[in-house]
mmCIF file of C-alpha atoms in Angstrom:
data_model
loop_
_atom_site.group_PDB
_atom_site.id
_atom_site.type_symbol
_atom_site.label_atom_id
_atom_site.label_comp_id
_atom_site.label_asym_id
_atom_site.label_seq_id
_atom_site.Cartn_x
_atom_site.Cartn_y
_atom_site.Cartn_z
ATOM 1 C CA MET A 8 11.697 22.253 -21.026
ATOM 2 C CA SER A 9 10.820 19.237 -22.761
ATOM 3 C CA LYS A 10 7.025 18.244 -23.317
ATOM 4 C CA LEU A 11 7.291 15.697 -20.793
ATOM 5 C CA TYR A 12 9.174 17.580 -18.267
ATOM 6 C CA ASN A 13 5.925 17.616 -16.167
ATOM 7 C CA LEU A 14 5.931 13.952 -16.357
ATOM 8 C CA THR A 15 9.888 13.294 -15.426
ATOM 9 C CA LYS A 16 10.381 15.978 -12.569
ATOM 10 C CA GLY A 17 7.885 14.153 -10.143
ATOM 11 C CA LEU A 18 10.832 11.006 -10.526
ATOM 12 C CA LEU A 19 13.779 12.838 -9.311
ATOM 13 C CA LYS A 20 14.219 16.472 -9.659
ATOM 14 C CA GLU A 21 10.774 17.357 -7.759
ATOM 15 C CA ASN A 22 10.090 13.951 -5.996
ATOM 16 C CA PRO A 23 7.347 14.576 -3.800
ATOM 17 C CA VAL A 24 8.651 12.646 -0.843
ATOM 18 C CA LEU A 25 12.354 13.353 -1.201
ATOM 19 C CA VAL A 26 12.563 16.770 -2.512
ATOM 20 C CA LEU A 27 9.085 18.281 -1.999
ATOM 21 C CA LEU A 28 8.826 16.400 2.025
ATOM 22 C CA LEU A 29 4.907 15.761 0.943
ATOM 23 C CA GLY A 30 3.226 12.356 1.934
ATOM 24 C CA MET A 31 5.486 11.738 4.715
ATOM 25 C CA CYS A 32 2.784 9.765 7.066
ATOM 26 C CA PRO A 33 2.380 7.137 4.508
ATOM 27 C CA SER A 34 6.133 7.137 3.730
ATOM 28 C CA LEU A 35 6.532 5.963 7.517
ATOM 29 C CA ALA A 36 3.480 4.010 7.781
ATOM 30 C CA THR A 37 3.431 1.913 4.807
ATOM 31 C CA THR A 38 6.986 1.058 4.475
ATOM 32 C CA THR A 39 7.561 -1.672 6.924
ATOM 33 C CA SER A 40 7.381 -3.926 3.441
ATOM 34 C CA VAL A 41 7.930 -3.374 0.064
ATOM 35 C CA ILE A 42 4.957 -4.974 -1.071
ATOM 36 C CA ASN A 43 2.896 -2.815 0.990
ATOM 37 C CA GLY A 44 4.982 0.383 -0.015
ATOM 38 C CA LEU A 45 4.344 -0.698 -3.615
ATOM 39 C CA GLY A 46 0.681 -1.071 -3.215
ATOM 40 C CA MET A 47 0.320 2.208 -1.571
ATOM 41 C CA GLY A 48 2.288 4.031 -4.231
ATOM 42 C CA LEU A 49 0.350 2.624 -7.219
ATOM 43 C CA SER A 50 -3.197 3.139 -5.470
ATOM 44 C CA ALA A 51 -2.320 6.606 -4.282
ATOM 45 C CA MET A 52 -1.307 7.365 -8.110
ATOM 46 C CA ALA A 53 -4.141 6.260 -9.557
ATOM 47 C CA VAL A 54 -6.098 8.728 -7.131
ATOM 48 C CA LEU A 55 -3.787 11.342 -7.826
ATOM 49 C CA VAL A 56 -3.994 11.016 -11.797
ATOM 50 C CA CYS A 57 -7.835 10.851 -11.606
ATOM 51 C CA SER A 58 -8.252 13.558 -9.263
ATOM 52 C CA ASN A 59 -5.613 15.772 -11.080
ATOM 53 C CA ALA A 60 -7.717 15.109 -14.423
ATOM 54 C CA VAL A 61 -10.984 16.060 -12.943
ATOM 55 C CA ILE A 62 -9.950 18.896 -10.956
ATOM 56 C CA SER A 63 -8.240 20.537 -13.931
ATOM 57 C CA ALA A 64 -10.995 19.806 -16.133
ATOM 58 C CA LEU A 65 -13.246 21.794 -13.902
ATOM 59 C CA ARG A 66 -10.546 24.603 -12.859
ATOM 60 C CA LYS A 67 -12.648 27.329 -14.581
ATOM 61 C CA LEU A 68 -15.825 26.281 -13.020
ATOM 62 C CA ILE A 69 -14.977 25.932 -9.361
ATOM 63 C CA PRO A 70 -15.170 29.368 -7.568
ATOM 64 C CA GLY A 71 -11.679 30.497 -5.789
ATOM 65 C CA LYS A 72 -13.313 30.482 -2.190
ATOM 66 C CA VAL A 73 -14.879 26.895 -2.175
ATOM 67 C CA ARG A 74 -12.115 25.216 -4.190
ATOM 68 C CA ILE A 75 -10.539 23.571 -1.031
ATOM 69 C CA ALA A 76 -13.970 21.944 -0.297
ATOM 70 C CA ALA A 77 -14.598 20.855 -4.120
ATOM 71 C CA TYR A 78 -11.117 19.236 -4.282
ATOM 72 C CA ILE A 79 -11.246 17.468 -0.907
ATOM 73 C CA VAL A 80 -14.969 16.086 -1.976
ATOM 74 C CA ILE A 81 -13.400 14.846 -5.498
ATOM 75 C CA ILE A 82 -10.182 13.482 -3.934
ATOM 76 C CA ALA A 83 -12.131 11.366 -1.456
ATOM 77 C CA THR A 84 -14.461 10.119 -4.133
ATOM 78 C CA PHE A 85 -11.748 8.763 -6.009
ATOM 79 C CA VAL A 86 -10.077 7.117 -2.974
ATOM 80 C CA THR A 87 -13.338 5.500 -2.177
ATOM 81 C CA ILE A 88 -13.929 4.107 -5.825
ATOM 82 C CA VAL A 89 -10.283 2.854 -5.431
ATOM 83 C CA GLU A 90 -10.867 1.314 -2.090
ATOM 84 C CA MET A 91 -13.967 -0.364 -3.317
ATOM 85 C CA LEU A 92 -12.185 -1.685 -6.384
ATOM 86 C CA LEU A 93 -9.307 -3.005 -4.394
ATOM 87 C CA LYS A 94 -11.915 -4.811 -1.781
ATOM 88 C CA ALA A 95 -13.573 -6.443 -4.726
ATOM 89 C CA PHE A 96 -10.703 -7.536 -7.194
ATOM 90 C CA VAL A 97 -7.400 -7.603 -4.967
ATOM 91 C CA PRO A 98 -8.727 -8.474 -1.402
ATOM 92 C CA SER A 99 -5.329 -9.333 -0.132
ATOM 93 C CA LEU A 100 -3.896 -5.943 -1.034
ATOM 94 C CA ALA A 101 -6.891 -4.189 0.407
ATOM 95 C CA GLU A 102 -6.444 -6.171 3.710
ATOM 96 C CA SER A 103 -2.546 -5.326 3.864
ATOM 97 C CA LEU A 104 -2.908 -1.564 3.443
ATOM 98 C CA GLY A 105 -5.977 -1.580 5.739
ATOM 99 C CA VAL A 106 -6.891 1.817 7.195
ATOM 100 C CA PHE A 107 -4.119 3.425 4.979
ATOM 101 C CA ILE A 108 -6.131 3.424 1.721
ATOM 102 C CA PRO A 109 -8.734 5.754 3.172
ATOM 103 C CA LEU A 110 -5.889 7.877 4.701
ATOM 104 C CA ILE A 111 -4.978 8.814 0.836
ATOM 105 C CA VAL A 112 -7.353 11.162 1.049
ATOM 106 C CA VAL A 113 -5.321 13.438 3.453
ATOM 107 C CA ASN A 114 -2.246 12.712 1.635
ATOM 108 C CA CYS A 115 -0.799 16.233 1.008
ATOM 109 C CA ILE A 116 0.804 15.113 -2.089
ATOM 110 C CA ILE A 117 -2.832 14.843 -3.840
ATOM 111 C CA LEU A 118 -3.825 18.144 -2.247
ATOM 112 C CA ALA A 119 -0.909 19.821 -2.908
ATOM 113 C CA ARG A 120 -0.685 18.882 -6.419
ATOM 114 C CA ALA A 121 -4.285 20.030 -6.977
ATOM 115 C CA GLU A 122 -3.847 23.183 -5.438
ATOM 116 C CA ALA A 123 -0.189 23.798 -7.172
ATOM 117 C CA PHE A 124 -0.704 22.381 -10.493
ATOM 118 C CA ALA A 125 -3.857 20.927 -11.551
ATOM 119 C CA SER A 126 -6.244 24.144 -10.776
ATOM 120 C CA LYS A 127 -3.637 26.208 -13.069
ATOM 121 C CA ASN A 128 -2.826 23.665 -16.032
ATOM 122 C CA THR A 129 -4.536 21.694 -18.720
ATOM 123 C CA VAL A 130 -5.951 18.119 -18.425
ATOM 124 C CA TRP A 131 -3.291 16.511 -20.059
ATOM 125 C CA GLN A 132 -0.274 18.207 -18.438
ATOM 126 C CA SER A 133 -2.202 17.318 -15.068
ATOM 127 C CA VAL A 134 -2.165 13.964 -15.952
ATOM 128 C CA LEU A 135 1.343 13.813 -16.726
ATOM 129 C CA ASP A 136 2.060 15.561 -13.780
ATOM 130 C CA GLY A 137 -0.169 12.993 -11.680
ATOM 131 C CA ILE A 138 1.640 10.034 -13.430
ATOM 132 C CA GLY A 139 5.343 11.401 -12.782
ATOM 133 C CA MET A 140 4.462 12.731 -8.838
ATOM 134 C CA GLY A 141 2.726 9.069 -8.430
ATOM 135 C CA LEU A 142 5.734 7.141 -9.840
ATOM 136 C CA GLY A 143 8.109 9.499 -7.857
ATOM 137 C CA PHE A 144 5.946 8.719 -4.863
ATOM 138 C CA THR A 145 5.934 4.831 -5.401
ATOM 139 C CA LEU A 146 9.804 5.059 -6.215
ATOM 140 C CA ALA A 147 10.429 6.966 -2.861
ATOM 141 C CA LEU A 148 8.322 4.251 -0.761
ATOM 142 C CA VAL A 149 10.142 1.413 -2.486
ATOM 143 C CA ILE A 150 13.271 2.722 -1.471
ATOM 144 C CA ILE A 151 12.480 3.251 1.944
ATOM 145 C CA ALA A 152 10.800 0.160 2.481
ATOM 146 C CA SER A 153 13.620 -2.100 0.668
ATOM 147 C CA VAL A 154 15.925 -0.399 3.637
ATOM 148 C CA ARG A 155 13.449 -1.319 6.286
ATOM 149 C CA GLU A 156 12.565 -4.481 5.235
ATOM 150 C CA ILE A 157 16.189 -5.867 4.360
ATOM 151 C CA LEU A 158 17.570 -4.640 7.898
ATOM 152 C CA GLY A 159 14.302 -5.157 9.939
ATOM 153 C CA ALA A 160 13.263 -8.485 8.649
ATOM 154 C CA GLY A 161 15.973 -9.931 6.168
ATOM 155 C CA THR A 162 13.403 -10.169 3.304
ATOM 156 C CA TRP A 163 12.595 -8.150 0.241
ATOM 157 C CA CYS A 164 9.154 -8.569 -1.253
ATOM 158 C CA GLY A 165 8.787 -11.334 1.296
ATOM 159 C CA LEU A 166 11.734 -13.187 -0.401
ATOM 160 C CA SER A 167 14.751 -14.242 1.702
ATOM 161 C CA VAL A 168 17.783 -12.115 0.844
ATOM 162 C CA THR A 169 19.832 -12.857 4.128
ATOM 163 C CA PRO A 170 20.627 -15.813 5.816
ATOM 164 C CA GLN A 171 18.463 -17.452 8.033
ATOM 165 C CA SER A 172 20.548 -16.468 11.172
ATOM 166 C CA TYR A 173 19.979 -12.975 10.237
ATOM 167 C CA GLN A 174 16.102 -13.652 9.960
ATOM 168 C CA ASN A 175 15.838 -14.990 13.154
ATOM 169 C CA ASN A 176 17.175 -12.033 14.929
ATOM 170 C CA PRO A 177 17.077 -9.115 12.668
ATOM 171 C CA ALA A 178 17.266 -5.264 13.644
ATOM 172 C CA LEU A 179 13.646 -5.123 14.464
ATOM 173 C CA MET A 180 14.121 -1.399 14.946
ATOM 174 C CA PHE A 181 13.797 -0.845 11.133
ATOM 175 C CA ILE A 182 10.343 -1.861 11.058
ATOM 176 C CA LEU A 183 9.254 -0.088 14.118
ATOM 177 C CA PRO A 184 8.550 3.823 13.845
ATOM 178 C CA SER A 185 11.768 4.956 15.067
ATOM 179 C CA GLY A 186 13.551 2.992 12.374
ATOM 180 C CA GLY A 187 11.078 4.759 9.790
ATOM 181 C CA PHE A 188 12.151 7.940 10.855
ATOM 182 C CA LEU A 189 15.835 7.173 10.806
ATOM 183 C CA THR A 190 15.473 5.526 7.521
ATOM 184 C CA LEU A 191 13.714 8.459 6.120
ATOM 185 C CA GLY A 192 16.423 11.212 7.408
ATOM 186 C CA LEU A 193 19.231 8.937 6.148
ATOM 187 C CA VAL A 194 17.606 8.476 2.806
ATOM 188 C CA LEU A 195 16.949 12.146 2.428
ATOM 189 C CA GLY A 196 20.598 12.956 3.619
ATOM 190 C CA ALA A 197 21.907 10.230 0.949
ATOM 191 C CA ILE A 198 19.592 12.098 -1.766
ATOM 192 C CA ASN A 199 21.023 15.718 -0.761
ATOM 193 C CA LEU A 200 24.792 14.237 -0.902
ATOM 194 C CA ILE A 201 24.121 12.887 -4.302
ATOM 195 C CA LYS A 202 22.568 15.988 -5.470
ATOM 196 C CA SER A 203 25.348 18.391 -4.154
ATOM 197 C CA LYS A 204 28.122 16.345 -5.755
ATOM 198 C CA GLY A 205 26.357 16.303 -8.837
ATOM 199 C CA GLY A 206 26.122 20.214 -8.926
ATOM 200 C CA LYS A 207 29.834 20.219 -8.242
ATOM 201 C CA LYS A 208 30.562 18.011 -11.260
ATOM 202 C CA HIS A 209 28.786 20.266 -13.584
ATOM 203 C CA ASP A 210 30.606 23.157 -12.535
ATOM 204 C CA MET B 28 -26.107 42.044 -5.747
ATOM 205 C CA LEU B 29 -22.739 40.944 -6.735
ATOM 206 C CA LYS B 30 -22.388 38.987 -3.542
ATOM 207 C CA MET B 31 -25.533 37.212 -4.064
ATOM 208 C CA ASN B 32 -24.319 36.018 -7.423
ATOM 209 C CA GLN B 33 -21.135 35.001 -6.179
ATOM 210 C CA SER B 34 -22.846 32.904 -3.032
ATOM 211 C CA VAL B 35 -25.184 31.327 -5.618
ATOM 212 C CA LYS B 36 -22.238 30.224 -7.713
ATOM 213 C CA MET B 37 -20.556 28.906 -5.115
ATOM 214 C CA ILE B 38 -23.634 27.033 -3.547
ATOM 215 C CA VAL B 39 -24.400 25.750 -6.996
ATOM 216 C CA THR B 40 -21.052 24.376 -7.689
ATOM 217 C CA LEU B 41 -20.724 22.538 -4.669
ATOM 218 C CA VAL B 42 -24.259 20.783 -4.742
ATOM 219 C CA VAL B 43 -23.685 19.905 -8.252
ATOM 220 C CA ILE B 44 -20.189 18.211 -7.178
ATOM 221 C CA ALA B 45 -21.832 16.492 -4.489
ATOM 222 C CA VAL B 46 -24.709 15.054 -6.656
ATOM 223 C CA VAL B 47 -22.325 13.590 -9.616
ATOM 224 C CA VAL B 48 -20.062 12.409 -6.807
ATOM 225 C CA ALA B 49 -23.019 10.679 -4.853
ATOM 226 C CA ALA B 50 -23.946 9.167 -8.200
ATOM 227 C CA ALA B 51 -20.538 7.846 -9.089
ATOM 228 C CA LEU B 52 -20.081 6.217 -5.657
ATOM 229 C CA ALA B 53 -23.395 4.724 -5.843
ATOM 230 C CA GLY B 54 -22.606 3.427 -9.054
ATOM 231 C CA VAL B 55 -19.379 1.762 -8.179
ATOM 232 C CA ASN B 56 -20.856 0.570 -5.071
ATOM 233 C CA ILE B 57 -23.643 -1.343 -7.001
ATOM 234 C CA LEU B 58 -21.028 -2.800 -9.201
ATOM 235 C CA THR B 59 -18.786 -4.024 -6.604
ATOM 236 C CA LYS B 60 -20.659 -4.665 -3.566
ATOM 237 C CA ASP B 61 -21.456 -8.546 -4.319
ATOM 238 C CA LYS B 62 -18.081 -9.308 -5.063
ATOM 239 C CA ILE B 63 -16.731 -7.833 -1.966
ATOM 240 C CA ALA B 64 -19.640 -9.680 -0.014
ATOM 241 C CA GLN B 65 -18.457 -12.907 -1.856
ATOM 242 C CA ASN B 66 -14.935 -12.280 -1.007
ATOM 243 C CA ASP B 67 -15.546 -11.607 2.644
ATOM 244 C CA GLU B 68 -17.646 -14.903 2.575
ATOM 245 C CA SER B 69 -15.158 -17.119 0.913
ATOM 246 C CA LYS B 70 -12.397 -15.749 3.201
ATOM 247 C CA LEU B 71 -14.641 -16.841 6.171
ATOM 248 C CA GLN B 72 -15.440 -20.066 4.686
ATOM 249 C CA ASN B 73 -11.391 -20.765 3.946
ATOM 250 C CA SER B 74 -10.453 -19.683 7.550
ATOM 251 C CA LEU B 75 -13.082 -22.091 8.964
ATOM 252 C CA LYS B 76 -12.055 -24.946 6.910
ATOM 253 C CA GLU B 77 -8.240 -24.347 7.920
ATOM 254 C CA VAL B 78 -9.061 -24.522 11.607
ATOM 255 C CA LEU B 79 -11.605 -27.209 11.510
ATOM 256 C CA PRO B 80 -12.078 -29.145 8.074
ATOM 257 C CA ALA B 81 -15.934 -30.110 7.526
ATOM 258 C CA ASP B 82 -18.554 -29.822 5.121
ATOM 259 C CA THR B 83 -20.743 -27.086 6.555
ATOM 260 C CA TYR B 84 -20.836 -24.824 9.329
ATOM 261 C CA GLU B 85 -23.898 -23.732 11.101
ATOM 262 C CA VAL B 86 -24.024 -20.664 13.116
ATOM 263 C CA LEU B 87 -25.146 -21.644 16.524
ATOM 264 C CA LYS B 88 -24.866 -18.211 18.208
ATOM 265 C CA LYS B 89 -24.077 -14.641 16.896
ATOM 266 C CA THR B 90 -23.520 -11.880 19.450
ATOM 267 C CA ASP B 91 -21.557 -8.706 18.955
ATOM 268 C CA GLU B 92 -18.518 -10.248 20.435
ATOM 269 C CA PHE B 93 -18.438 -13.786 19.295
ATOM 270 C CA THR B 94 -19.995 -16.311 16.642
ATOM 271 C CA VAL B 95 -20.150 -19.911 17.271
ATOM 272 C CA TYR B 96 -20.171 -22.153 14.384
ATOM 273 C CA GLN B 97 -20.996 -25.985 14.584
ATOM 274 C CA ALA B 98 -19.189 -27.884 12.287
ATOM 275 C CA VAL B 99 -20.935 -30.732 10.402
ATOM 276 C CA LYS B 100 -18.700 -33.744 8.332
ATOM 277 C CA ASN B 101 -20.622 -36.752 6.697
ATOM 278 C CA ASP B 102 -23.968 -35.384 8.411
ATOM 279 C CA GLU B 103 -21.849 -35.810 11.772
ATOM 280 C CA GLN B 104 -21.471 -32.850 14.318
ATOM 281 C CA ILE B 105 -17.653 -32.833 14.877
ATOM 282 C CA GLY B 106 -16.968 -29.745 16.838
ATOM 283 C CA TYR B 107 -17.002 -25.894 16.933
ATOM 284 C CA CYS B 108 -15.459 -22.993 15.306
ATOM 285 C CA VAL B 109 -15.284 -19.919 17.513
ATOM 286 C CA GLN B 110 -14.785 -16.342 16.238
ATOM 287 C CA ASN B 111 -14.112 -14.109 18.986
ATOM 288 C CA SER B 112 -12.001 -10.851 19.630
ATOM 289 C CA VAL B 113 -9.510 -9.979 22.420
ATOM 290 C CA SER B 114 -7.591 -6.944 23.579
ATOM 291 C CA GLY B 115 -3.897 -7.375 22.404
ATOM 292 C CA TYR B 116 -1.123 -4.874 22.690
ATOM 293 C CA GLY B 117 -2.195 -2.733 19.712
ATOM 294 C CA GLY B 118 -5.826 -3.197 19.680
ATOM 295 C CA ALA B 119 -8.432 -5.851 19.074
ATOM 296 C CA ILE B 120 -7.087 -9.288 18.034
ATOM 297 C CA GLN B 121 -9.874 -11.229 15.887
ATOM 298 C CA MET B 122 -9.484 -14.846 16.278
ATOM 299 C CA LEU B 123 -10.793 -18.179 15.069
ATOM 300 C CA VAL B 124 -10.517 -21.190 17.176
ATOM 301 C CA GLY B 125 -11.290 -24.655 15.994
ATOM 302 C CA MET B 126 -12.183 -27.297 18.867
ATOM 303 C CA ASP B 127 -13.364 -30.758 18.745
ATOM 304 C CA LYS B 128 -16.506 -31.832 20.650
ATOM 305 C CA GLU B 129 -14.368 -32.134 23.875
ATOM 306 C CA PHE B 130 -12.969 -28.752 23.525
ATOM 307 C CA LYS B 131 -9.862 -30.078 22.108
ATOM 308 C CA VAL B 132 -7.972 -27.260 20.027
ATOM 309 C CA THR B 133 -7.456 -28.263 16.499
ATOM 310 C CA LYS B 134 -6.268 -25.509 15.096
ATOM 311 C CA ILE B 135 -6.397 -21.279 15.513
ATOM 312 C CA THR B 136 -5.878 -18.539 13.059
ATOM 313 C CA ILE B 137 -5.619 -15.123 13.605
ATOM 314 C CA LEU B 138 -8.004 -12.961 11.275
ATOM 315 C CA SER B 139 -6.855 -9.682 12.081
ATOM 316 C CA HIS B 140 -4.662 -7.640 14.377
ATOM 317 C CA GLY B 141 -2.554 -4.423 15.090
ATOM 318 C CA GLU B 142 0.255 -5.978 17.159
ATOM 319 C CA THR B 143 3.955 -4.817 16.515
ATOM 320 C CA PRO B 144 5.641 -6.088 13.413
ATOM 321 C CA GLY B 145 8.248 -8.455 14.352
ATOM 322 C CA LEU B 146 7.232 -8.849 18.032
ATOM 323 C CA GLY B 147 3.609 -9.460 18.697
ATOM 324 C CA ALA B 148 2.949 -9.939 15.004
ATOM 325 C CA ASN B 149 4.679 -13.071 15.131
ATOM 326 C CA ALA B 150 1.693 -14.765 16.831
ATOM 327 C CA THR B 151 0.603 -15.266 13.392
ATOM 328 C CA LYS B 152 3.456 -17.681 12.595
ATOM 329 C CA ASP B 153 3.017 -21.337 12.520
ATOM 330 C CA ASN B 154 5.444 -21.955 15.182
ATOM 331 C CA PHE B 155 3.487 -20.042 17.764
ATOM 332 C CA LYS B 156 0.127 -21.269 16.775
ATOM 333 C CA LYS B 157 0.784 -24.940 16.367
ATOM 334 C CA GLN B 158 1.433 -24.677 20.255
ATOM 335 C CA PHE B 159 -2.135 -24.763 20.861
ATOM 336 C CA GLU B 160 -3.146 -27.662 18.539
ATOM 337 C CA GLY B 161 -4.286 -30.946 20.863
ATOM 338 C CA LYS B 162 -4.574 -28.937 23.863
ATOM 339 C CA GLN B 163 -7.493 -28.388 26.087
ATOM 340 C CA ALA B 164 -8.839 -24.911 25.831
ATOM 341 C CA GLY B 165 -10.110 -23.257 28.827
ATOM 342 C CA ASP B 166 -7.270 -23.610 31.417
ATOM 343 C CA LEU B 167 -4.076 -22.684 29.357
ATOM 344 C CA ARG B 168 -1.634 -20.526 30.762
ATOM 345 C CA VAL B 169 1.265 -18.523 29.257
ATOM 346 C CA ASP B 170 4.943 -19.299 30.531
ATOM 347 C CA LYS B 171 7.735 -17.525 29.389
ATOM 348 C CA ASN B 172 9.919 -20.304 29.102
ATOM 349 C CA SER B 173 8.380 -23.716 28.204
ATOM 350 C CA SER B 174 5.177 -25.233 26.864
ATOM 351 C CA GLY B 175 3.466 -28.007 28.041
ATOM 352 C CA GLU B 176 -0.051 -29.967 28.324
ATOM 353 C CA THR B 177 -1.572 -26.850 29.851
ATOM 354 C CA LYS B 178 1.259 -24.284 29.087
ATOM 355 C CA ILE B 179 1.956 -21.959 26.036
ATOM 356 C CA LYS B 180 5.286 -20.716 25.682
ATOM 357 C CA ALA B 181 5.081 -16.748 25.110
ATOM 358 C CA ILE B 182 6.992 -15.141 22.226
ATOM 359 C CA SER B 183 10.124 -13.467 23.567
ATOM 360 C CA GLY B 184 9.550 -9.647 23.829
ATOM 361 C CA ALA B 185 5.602 -10.058 23.077
ATOM 362 C CA THR B 186 4.135 -11.344 26.421
ATOM 363 C CA ILE B 187 0.899 -9.218 26.223
ATOM 364 C CA THR B 188 0.194 -10.592 22.687
ATOM 365 C CA SER B 189 0.811 -14.067 23.693
ATOM 366 C CA THR B 190 -1.643 -13.648 26.585
ATOM 367 C CA ALA B 191 -4.377 -12.022 24.632
ATOM 368 C CA VAL B 192 -4.240 -14.777 22.277
ATOM 369 C CA THR B 193 -4.387 -17.614 24.883
ATOM 370 C CA ASP B 194 -7.155 -15.958 26.889
ATOM 371 C CA ALA B 195 -9.240 -16.005 23.348
ATOM 372 C CA VAL B 196 -8.517 -19.621 23.082
ATOM 373 C CA ASN B 197 -9.978 -20.142 26.720
ATOM 374 C CA ALA B 198 -12.538 -17.933 26.164
ATOM 375 C CA ALA B 199 -13.619 -19.781 22.970
ATOM 376 C CA LYS B 200 -14.765 -22.683 25.236
ATOM 377 C CA LYS B 201 -17.011 -20.263 27.357
ATOM 378 C CA CYS B 202 -18.589 -19.186 24.179
ATOM 379 C CA VAL B 203 -19.345 -22.637 23.094
ATOM 380 C CA GLU B 204 -20.748 -23.589 26.556
ATOM 381 C CA GLU B 205 -23.033 -20.149 26.275
ATOM 382 C CA ALA B 206 -24.210 -21.348 22.746
ATOM 383 C CA THR B 207 -25.308 -24.682 23.527
ATOM 384 C CA LYS B 208 -26.874 -24.151 27.024
#
């Protein structure tokens, strides 16, 4: 295991959305546009790195029986801080993401990494895990959002990538909830297909 | 005795975390609250200038449901801006309606909404909003096929949103009447 395994595993091998199947709600809700997905991914990553670091630093001091309560309070604090900073310095993003910023508190990825990793590893390894998982989350969101935005609105990051005739009448389903589920399912299927083929090649 | 120690440790840990967390939040709040208030204020000013360009805007009446601003340009009262909200398809739609003194709409803008992307959310696009410009607020009606002097053509597939926005524009006239009586 390379020293940076904890950083890289979150990107593909143990991608929180595509492999661990965590963080499904924001993966459906914030992927109607690539910019929103990117903003959500990076905000969640900021919270994840900070909460992993603090929880890891305090791992020997928090009694087991109250650990969930303690983790949630710490995570909620960082989310609130991120929300205040976004509202102050990037108000347009805060407005686009709206209610989904406070919902980062209940993003399973953050609590899952706190419980499964940060509470049992060193601060530095936890930070790497946070960065890797955060980037993997962002990557998954961007992939799903790209499919949904291109097919559902004809744009990518707001830029036209399809002819105007398509943009006037796009496949709206993709930016509605049903399209979200469909895209997520298809992306998961595609990833599994790639992984199974990759396995066969190595044999 | 052992149980007592365990309980004390749990309580102390949680209290310490809570105190540190509260201090951190208070600190960040102090650092950011002025900037956030400033952002909200300049956002409001930009919206007001967008619907009815003027030098200053005085609040004529502010209730929980609406706010009526009087627009003043070159020391002359030129019209009103009304911020009100209406129930759309996906929750409340916050509107800002600019009107001249005769209740002719200058421009409208949608401050926030929860409408469906690709359908009701297209109410924020210029080709829908422009329909209101130059028309008399108060008796506008939504029509599925065409627009006219008192008709607003609905967005196809989003009649509820279109009706809600039109209702808000009509209500804006009533808000001014209430504020100036």
